[in-house]
mmCIF file of C-alpha atoms in Angstrom:
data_model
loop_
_atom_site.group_PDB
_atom_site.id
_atom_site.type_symbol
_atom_site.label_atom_id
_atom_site.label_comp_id
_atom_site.label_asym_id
_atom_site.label_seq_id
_atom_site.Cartn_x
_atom_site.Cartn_y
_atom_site.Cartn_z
ATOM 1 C CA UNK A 1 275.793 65.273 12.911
ATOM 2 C CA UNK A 2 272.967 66.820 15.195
ATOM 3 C CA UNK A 3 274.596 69.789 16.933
ATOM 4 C CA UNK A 4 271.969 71.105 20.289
ATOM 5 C CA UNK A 5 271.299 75.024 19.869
ATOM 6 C CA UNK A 6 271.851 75.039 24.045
ATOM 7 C CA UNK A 7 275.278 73.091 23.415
ATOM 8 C CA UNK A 8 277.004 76.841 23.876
ATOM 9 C CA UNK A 9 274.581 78.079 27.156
ATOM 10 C CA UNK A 10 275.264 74.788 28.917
ATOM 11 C CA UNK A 11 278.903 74.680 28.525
ATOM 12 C CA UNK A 12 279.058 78.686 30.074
ATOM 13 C CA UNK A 13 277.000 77.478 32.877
ATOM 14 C CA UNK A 14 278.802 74.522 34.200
ATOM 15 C CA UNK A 15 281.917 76.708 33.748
ATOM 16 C CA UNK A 16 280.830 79.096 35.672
ATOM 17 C CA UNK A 17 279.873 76.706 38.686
ATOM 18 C CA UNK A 18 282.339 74.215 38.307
ATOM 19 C CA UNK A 19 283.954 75.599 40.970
ATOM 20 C CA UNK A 20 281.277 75.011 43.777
ATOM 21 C CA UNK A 21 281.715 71.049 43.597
ATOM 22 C CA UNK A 22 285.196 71.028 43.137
ATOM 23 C CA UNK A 23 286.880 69.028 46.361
ATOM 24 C CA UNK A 24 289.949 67.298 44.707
ATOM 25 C CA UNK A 25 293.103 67.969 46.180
ATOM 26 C CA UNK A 26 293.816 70.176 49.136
ATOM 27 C CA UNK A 27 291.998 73.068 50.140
ATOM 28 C CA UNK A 28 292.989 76.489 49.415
ATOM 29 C CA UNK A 29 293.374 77.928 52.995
ATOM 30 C CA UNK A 30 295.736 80.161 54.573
ATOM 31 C CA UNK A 31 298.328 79.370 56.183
ATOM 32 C CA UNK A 32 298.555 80.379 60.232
ATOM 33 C CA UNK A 33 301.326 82.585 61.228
ATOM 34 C CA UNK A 34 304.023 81.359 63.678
ATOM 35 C CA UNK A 35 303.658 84.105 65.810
ATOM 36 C CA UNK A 36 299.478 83.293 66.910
ATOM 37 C CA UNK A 37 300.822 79.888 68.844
ATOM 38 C CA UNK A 38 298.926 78.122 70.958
ATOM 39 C CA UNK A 39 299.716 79.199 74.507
ATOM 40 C CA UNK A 40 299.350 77.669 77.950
ATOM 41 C CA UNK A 41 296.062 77.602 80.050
ATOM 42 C CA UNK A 42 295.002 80.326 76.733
ATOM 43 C CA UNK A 43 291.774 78.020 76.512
ATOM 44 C CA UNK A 44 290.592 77.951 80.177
ATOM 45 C CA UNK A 45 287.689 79.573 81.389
ATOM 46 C CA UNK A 46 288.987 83.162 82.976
ATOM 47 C CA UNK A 47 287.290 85.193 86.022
ATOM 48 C CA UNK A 48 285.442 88.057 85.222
ATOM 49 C CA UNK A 49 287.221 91.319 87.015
ATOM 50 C CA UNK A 50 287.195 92.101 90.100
ATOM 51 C CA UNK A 51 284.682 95.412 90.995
ATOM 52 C CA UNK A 52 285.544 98.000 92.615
ATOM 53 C CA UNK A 53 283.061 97.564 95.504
ATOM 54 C CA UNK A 54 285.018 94.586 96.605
ATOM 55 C CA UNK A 55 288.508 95.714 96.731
ATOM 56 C CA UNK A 56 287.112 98.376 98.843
ATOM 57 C CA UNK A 57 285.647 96.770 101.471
ATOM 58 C CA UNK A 58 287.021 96.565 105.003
ATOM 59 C CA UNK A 59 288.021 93.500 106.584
ATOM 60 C CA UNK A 60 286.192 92.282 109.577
ATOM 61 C CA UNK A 61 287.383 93.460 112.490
ATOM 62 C CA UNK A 62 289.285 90.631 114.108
ATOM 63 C CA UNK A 63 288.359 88.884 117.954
ATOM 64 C CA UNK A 64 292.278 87.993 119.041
ATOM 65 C CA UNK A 65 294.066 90.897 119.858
ATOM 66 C CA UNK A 66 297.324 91.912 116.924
ATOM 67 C CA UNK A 67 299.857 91.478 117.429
ATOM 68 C CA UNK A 68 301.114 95.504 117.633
ATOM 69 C CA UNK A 69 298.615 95.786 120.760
ATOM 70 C CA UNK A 70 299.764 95.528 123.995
ATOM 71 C CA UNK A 71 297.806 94.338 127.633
ATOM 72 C CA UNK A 72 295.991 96.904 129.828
ATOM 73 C CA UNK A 73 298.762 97.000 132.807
ATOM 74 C CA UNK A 74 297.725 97.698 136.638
ATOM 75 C CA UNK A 75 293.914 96.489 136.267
ATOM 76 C CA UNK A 76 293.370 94.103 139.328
ATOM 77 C CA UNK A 77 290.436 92.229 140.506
ATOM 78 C CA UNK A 78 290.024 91.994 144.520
ATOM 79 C CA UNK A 79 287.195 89.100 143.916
ATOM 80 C CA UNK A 80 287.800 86.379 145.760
ATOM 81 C CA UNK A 81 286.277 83.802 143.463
ATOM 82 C CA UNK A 82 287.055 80.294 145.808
ATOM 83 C CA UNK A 83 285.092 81.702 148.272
ATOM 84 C CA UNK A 84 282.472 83.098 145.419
ATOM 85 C CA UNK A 85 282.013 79.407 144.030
ATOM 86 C CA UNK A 86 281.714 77.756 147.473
ATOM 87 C CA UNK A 87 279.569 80.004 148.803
ATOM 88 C CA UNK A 88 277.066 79.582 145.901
ATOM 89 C CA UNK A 89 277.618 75.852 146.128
ATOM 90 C CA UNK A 90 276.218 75.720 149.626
ATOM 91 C CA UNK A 91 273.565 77.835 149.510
ATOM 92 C CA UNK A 92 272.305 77.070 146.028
ATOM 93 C CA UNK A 93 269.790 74.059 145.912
ATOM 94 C CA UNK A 94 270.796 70.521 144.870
ATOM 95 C CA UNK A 95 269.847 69.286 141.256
ATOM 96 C CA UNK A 96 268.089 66.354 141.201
ATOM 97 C CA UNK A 97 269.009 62.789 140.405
ATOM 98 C CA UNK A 98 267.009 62.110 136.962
ATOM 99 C CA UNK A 99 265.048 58.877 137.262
ATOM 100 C CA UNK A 100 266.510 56.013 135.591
ATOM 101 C CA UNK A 101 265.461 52.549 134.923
ATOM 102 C CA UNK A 102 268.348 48.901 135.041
ATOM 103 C CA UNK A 103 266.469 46.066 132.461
ATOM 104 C CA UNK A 104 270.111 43.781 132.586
ATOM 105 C CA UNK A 105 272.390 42.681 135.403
ATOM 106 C CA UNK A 106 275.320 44.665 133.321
ATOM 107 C CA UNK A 107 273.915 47.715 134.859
ATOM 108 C CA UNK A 108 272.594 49.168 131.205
ATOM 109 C CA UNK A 109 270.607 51.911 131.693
ATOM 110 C CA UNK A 110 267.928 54.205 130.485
ATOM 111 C CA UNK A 111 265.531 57.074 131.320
ATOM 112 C CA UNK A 112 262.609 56.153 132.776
ATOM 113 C CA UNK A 113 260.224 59.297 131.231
ATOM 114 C CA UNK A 114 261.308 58.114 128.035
ATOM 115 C CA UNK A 115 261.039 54.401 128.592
ATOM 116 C CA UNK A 116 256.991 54.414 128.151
ATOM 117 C CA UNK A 117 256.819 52.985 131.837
ATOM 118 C CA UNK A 118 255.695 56.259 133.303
ATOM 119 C CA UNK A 119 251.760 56.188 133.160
ATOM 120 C CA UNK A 120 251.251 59.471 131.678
ATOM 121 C CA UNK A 121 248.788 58.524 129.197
ATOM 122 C CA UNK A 122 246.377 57.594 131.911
ATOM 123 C CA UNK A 123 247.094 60.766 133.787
ATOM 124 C CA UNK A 124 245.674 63.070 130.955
ATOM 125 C CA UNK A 125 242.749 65.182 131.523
ATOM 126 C CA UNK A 126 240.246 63.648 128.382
ATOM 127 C CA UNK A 127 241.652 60.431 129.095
ATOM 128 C CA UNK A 128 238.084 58.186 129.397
ATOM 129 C CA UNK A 129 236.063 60.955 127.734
ATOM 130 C CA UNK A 130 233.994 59.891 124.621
ATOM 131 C CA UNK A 131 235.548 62.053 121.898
ATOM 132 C CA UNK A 132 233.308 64.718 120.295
ATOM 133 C CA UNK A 133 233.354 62.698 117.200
ATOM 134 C CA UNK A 134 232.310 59.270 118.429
ATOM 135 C CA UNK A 135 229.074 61.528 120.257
ATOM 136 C CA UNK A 136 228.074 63.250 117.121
ATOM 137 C CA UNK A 137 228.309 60.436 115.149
ATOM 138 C CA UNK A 138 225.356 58.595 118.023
ATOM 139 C CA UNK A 139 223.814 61.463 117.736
ATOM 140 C CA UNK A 140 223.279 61.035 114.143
ATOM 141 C CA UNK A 141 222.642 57.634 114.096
ATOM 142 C CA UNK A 142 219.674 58.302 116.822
ATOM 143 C CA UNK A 143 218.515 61.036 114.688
ATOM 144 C CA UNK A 144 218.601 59.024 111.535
ATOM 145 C CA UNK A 145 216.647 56.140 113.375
ATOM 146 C CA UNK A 146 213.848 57.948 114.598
ATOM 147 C CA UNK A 147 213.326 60.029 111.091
ATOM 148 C CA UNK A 148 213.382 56.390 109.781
ATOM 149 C CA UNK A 149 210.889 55.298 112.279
ATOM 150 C CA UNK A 150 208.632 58.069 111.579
ATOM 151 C CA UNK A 151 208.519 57.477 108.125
ATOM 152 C CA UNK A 152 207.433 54.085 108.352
ATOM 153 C CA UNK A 153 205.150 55.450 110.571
ATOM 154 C CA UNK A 154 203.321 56.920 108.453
ATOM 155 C CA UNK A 155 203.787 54.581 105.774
ATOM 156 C CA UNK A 156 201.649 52.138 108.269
ATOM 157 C CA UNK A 157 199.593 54.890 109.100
ATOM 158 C CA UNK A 158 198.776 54.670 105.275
ATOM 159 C CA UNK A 159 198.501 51.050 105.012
ATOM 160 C CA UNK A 160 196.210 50.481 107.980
ATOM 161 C CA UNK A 161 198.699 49.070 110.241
ATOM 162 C CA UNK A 162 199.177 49.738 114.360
ATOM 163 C CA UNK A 163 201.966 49.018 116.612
ATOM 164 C CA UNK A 164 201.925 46.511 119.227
ATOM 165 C CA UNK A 165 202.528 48.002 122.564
ATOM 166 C CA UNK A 166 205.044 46.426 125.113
ATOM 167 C CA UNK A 167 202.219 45.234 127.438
ATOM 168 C CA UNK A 168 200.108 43.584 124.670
ATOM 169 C CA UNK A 169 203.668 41.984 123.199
ATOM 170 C CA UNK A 170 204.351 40.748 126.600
ATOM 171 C CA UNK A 171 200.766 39.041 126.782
ATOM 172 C CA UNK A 172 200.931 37.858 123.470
ATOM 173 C CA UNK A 173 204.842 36.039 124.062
ATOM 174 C CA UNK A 174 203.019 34.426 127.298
ATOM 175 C CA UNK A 175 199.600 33.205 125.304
ATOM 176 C CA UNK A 176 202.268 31.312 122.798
ATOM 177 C CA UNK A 177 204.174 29.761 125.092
ATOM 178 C CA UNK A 178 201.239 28.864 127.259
ATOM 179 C CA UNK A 179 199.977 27.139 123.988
ATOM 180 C CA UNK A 180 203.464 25.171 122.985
ATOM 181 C CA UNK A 181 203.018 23.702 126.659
ATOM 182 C CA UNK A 182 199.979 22.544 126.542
ATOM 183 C CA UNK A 183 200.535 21.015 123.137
ATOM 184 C CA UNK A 184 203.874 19.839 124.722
ATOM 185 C CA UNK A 185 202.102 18.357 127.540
ATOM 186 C CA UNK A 186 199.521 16.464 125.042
ATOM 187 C CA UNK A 187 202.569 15.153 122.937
ATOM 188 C CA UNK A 188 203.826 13.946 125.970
ATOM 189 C CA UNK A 189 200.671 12.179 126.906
ATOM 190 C CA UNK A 190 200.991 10.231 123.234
ATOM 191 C CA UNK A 191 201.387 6.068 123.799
ATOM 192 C CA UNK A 192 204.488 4.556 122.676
ATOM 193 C CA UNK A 193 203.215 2.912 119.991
ATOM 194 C CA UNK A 194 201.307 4.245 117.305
ATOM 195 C CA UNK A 195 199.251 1.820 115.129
ATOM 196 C CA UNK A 196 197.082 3.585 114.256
ATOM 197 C CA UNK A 197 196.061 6.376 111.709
ATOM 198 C CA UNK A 198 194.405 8.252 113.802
ATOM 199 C CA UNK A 199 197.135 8.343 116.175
ATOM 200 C CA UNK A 200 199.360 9.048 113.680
ATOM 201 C CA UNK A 201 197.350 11.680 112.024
ATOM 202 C CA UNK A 202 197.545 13.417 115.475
ATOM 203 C CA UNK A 203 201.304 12.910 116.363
ATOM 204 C CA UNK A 204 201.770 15.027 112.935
ATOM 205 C CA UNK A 205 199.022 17.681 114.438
ATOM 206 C CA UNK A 206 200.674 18.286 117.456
ATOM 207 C CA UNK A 207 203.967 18.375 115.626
ATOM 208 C CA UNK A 208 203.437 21.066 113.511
ATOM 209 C CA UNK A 209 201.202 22.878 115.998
ATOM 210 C CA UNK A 210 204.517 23.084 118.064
ATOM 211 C CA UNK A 211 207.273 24.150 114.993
ATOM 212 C CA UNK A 212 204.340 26.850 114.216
ATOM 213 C CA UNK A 213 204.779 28.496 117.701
ATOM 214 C CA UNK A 214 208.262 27.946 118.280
ATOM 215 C CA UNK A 215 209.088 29.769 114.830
ATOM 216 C CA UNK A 216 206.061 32.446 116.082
ATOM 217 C CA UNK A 217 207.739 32.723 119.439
ATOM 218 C CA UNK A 218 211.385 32.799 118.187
ATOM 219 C CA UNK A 219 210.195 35.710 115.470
ATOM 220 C CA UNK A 220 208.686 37.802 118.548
ATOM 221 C CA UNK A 221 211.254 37.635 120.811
ATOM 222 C CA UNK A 222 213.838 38.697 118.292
ATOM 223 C CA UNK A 223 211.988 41.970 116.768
ATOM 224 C CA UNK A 224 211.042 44.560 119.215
ATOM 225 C CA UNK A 225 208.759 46.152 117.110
ATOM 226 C CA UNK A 226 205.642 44.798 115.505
ATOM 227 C CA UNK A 227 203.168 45.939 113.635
ATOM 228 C CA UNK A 228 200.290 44.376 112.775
ATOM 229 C CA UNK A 229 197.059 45.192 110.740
ATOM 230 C CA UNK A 230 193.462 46.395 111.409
ATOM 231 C CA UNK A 231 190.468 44.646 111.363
#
C-alpha cells in the first residue's frame, strides 16, 4: 500500500498544535481564593483625595454673631426717631399719584404710559420729517431721470429730432381740438337720412377725420414730452 514520505512531518505538526483548537471540556483556569471576595460598594466610583490647599482654608467669616460673643452693654442712642420720621414726612414733598386708566365697570385697571393711549409718538422731534433715506433715494431717481433725458438727448440730437416746447404744444393741443369741432359741427350738420353714396362716402370722412384727432389729441395730452423731426 502507498505510504506518503510527509506521513511522519504531518503527524509532528498537528501534534504539536493540537492544543490551540482544543475547547472540549472545561477550561483549565485557576481557581479564585476565598479570601479576594467580593466586597460592598468595592466597585463604585471613589473620590480622588482631598489636597491639602483645601483642608487649609479658612471658613468664611460668619454675619450672626456666635454664640461665645456677648452684646456691647451701656451704648445708648438719644435720637428721637418719631419725631425724625414725622418731621421728614411733613417737610418732604408728596409722591405723585401714577396715571392710571378704568376700561370695565369692575374697576380693572392699568397704566396709562404703558397703555399706548399717551400720544408720544406724535410728540417726537423727527416725527413728519422725510427720512434721509426716502430723500436720497428722490434724489437718485431725479438724477437718474435727467442723465436719462440727456442721453436721449443726444440720441435725437443724432437722429435729427427737436423738442416741442410748452408754448408750441399748447398751440398745437388747441389747433386739434379746434379741428375735431369743426368736423364735429359738420357731422352734426349731416341729414338724417343718407341715400346716397356720396353722403355716405362723407359720413365715413368725417368719421375717421374725428377718431384720427381724438387718438392725436388723447396721445398729446398724455406725454409731456414730444419730439418731433426736422424738415
Amino acid at each position: 500500500r502507498y505510504t506518503s514520505k510527509f506521513r511522519p512531518s504531518m503527524k509532528r505538526e498537528v501534534e504539536k498544535n493540537k492544543a490551540q483548537w482544543k475547547t472540549m471540556g472545561p477550561a483549565k483556569v485557576a481557581v479564585p481564593s476565598p479570601k479576594n471576595f467580593l466586597q460592598k460598594h468595592s466597585k463604585e466610583p471613589k473620590l480622588p483625595a482631598r489636597k491639602k490647599e483645601q483642608d487649609s482654608k479658612k471658613l468664611p467669616a460668619l454675619s450672626v454673631p456666635r454664640r461665645t460673643d456677648h452684646p456691647v452693654m451701656g451704648i445708648q442712642n438719644k435720637t428721637n426717631f418719631i419725631k425724625t420720621n414725622a418731621v421728614a414726612a411733613i417737610t418732604g414733598l408728596p409722591k405723585k399719584p401714577q396715571p392710571i386708566c378704568v376700561d370695565t365697570r369692575q374697576g380693572d385697571k392699568y397704566l396709562l404710559e404703558t397703555s399706548g393711549l399717551v400720544p408720544k409718538y406724535i410728540k417726537k422731534k423727527d416725527y413728519g420729517v422725510t427720512p434721509k433715506y426716502v430723500t436720497r433715494r428722490n434724489e437718485e431717481m431725479k438724477r437718474s431721470q435727467k442723465e436719462y433725458e440727456a442721453g436721449i438727448l443726444e440720441q435725437l440730437k443724432k437722429r435729427a429730432m427737436k423738442r416741442l416746447s410748452d408754448e408750441e404744444r399748447k398751440s398745437l393741443l388747441q389747433g386739434l381740438k379746434k379741428n375735431w369741432e369743426e368736423a364735429y359741427r359738420e357731422f352734426q350738420c349731416l341729414p338724417v337720412q343718407i341715400d346716397t353714396v356720396t353722403k355716405k362716402m362723407y359720413k365715413e370722412k368725417l368719421e375717421s377725420q374725428m377718431k384720427q384727432l381724438e387718438h392725436d389729441i388723447e396721445a398729446i395730452e398724455k406725454h409731456q414730452v414730444i419730439y418731433i423731426a426736422n424738415e
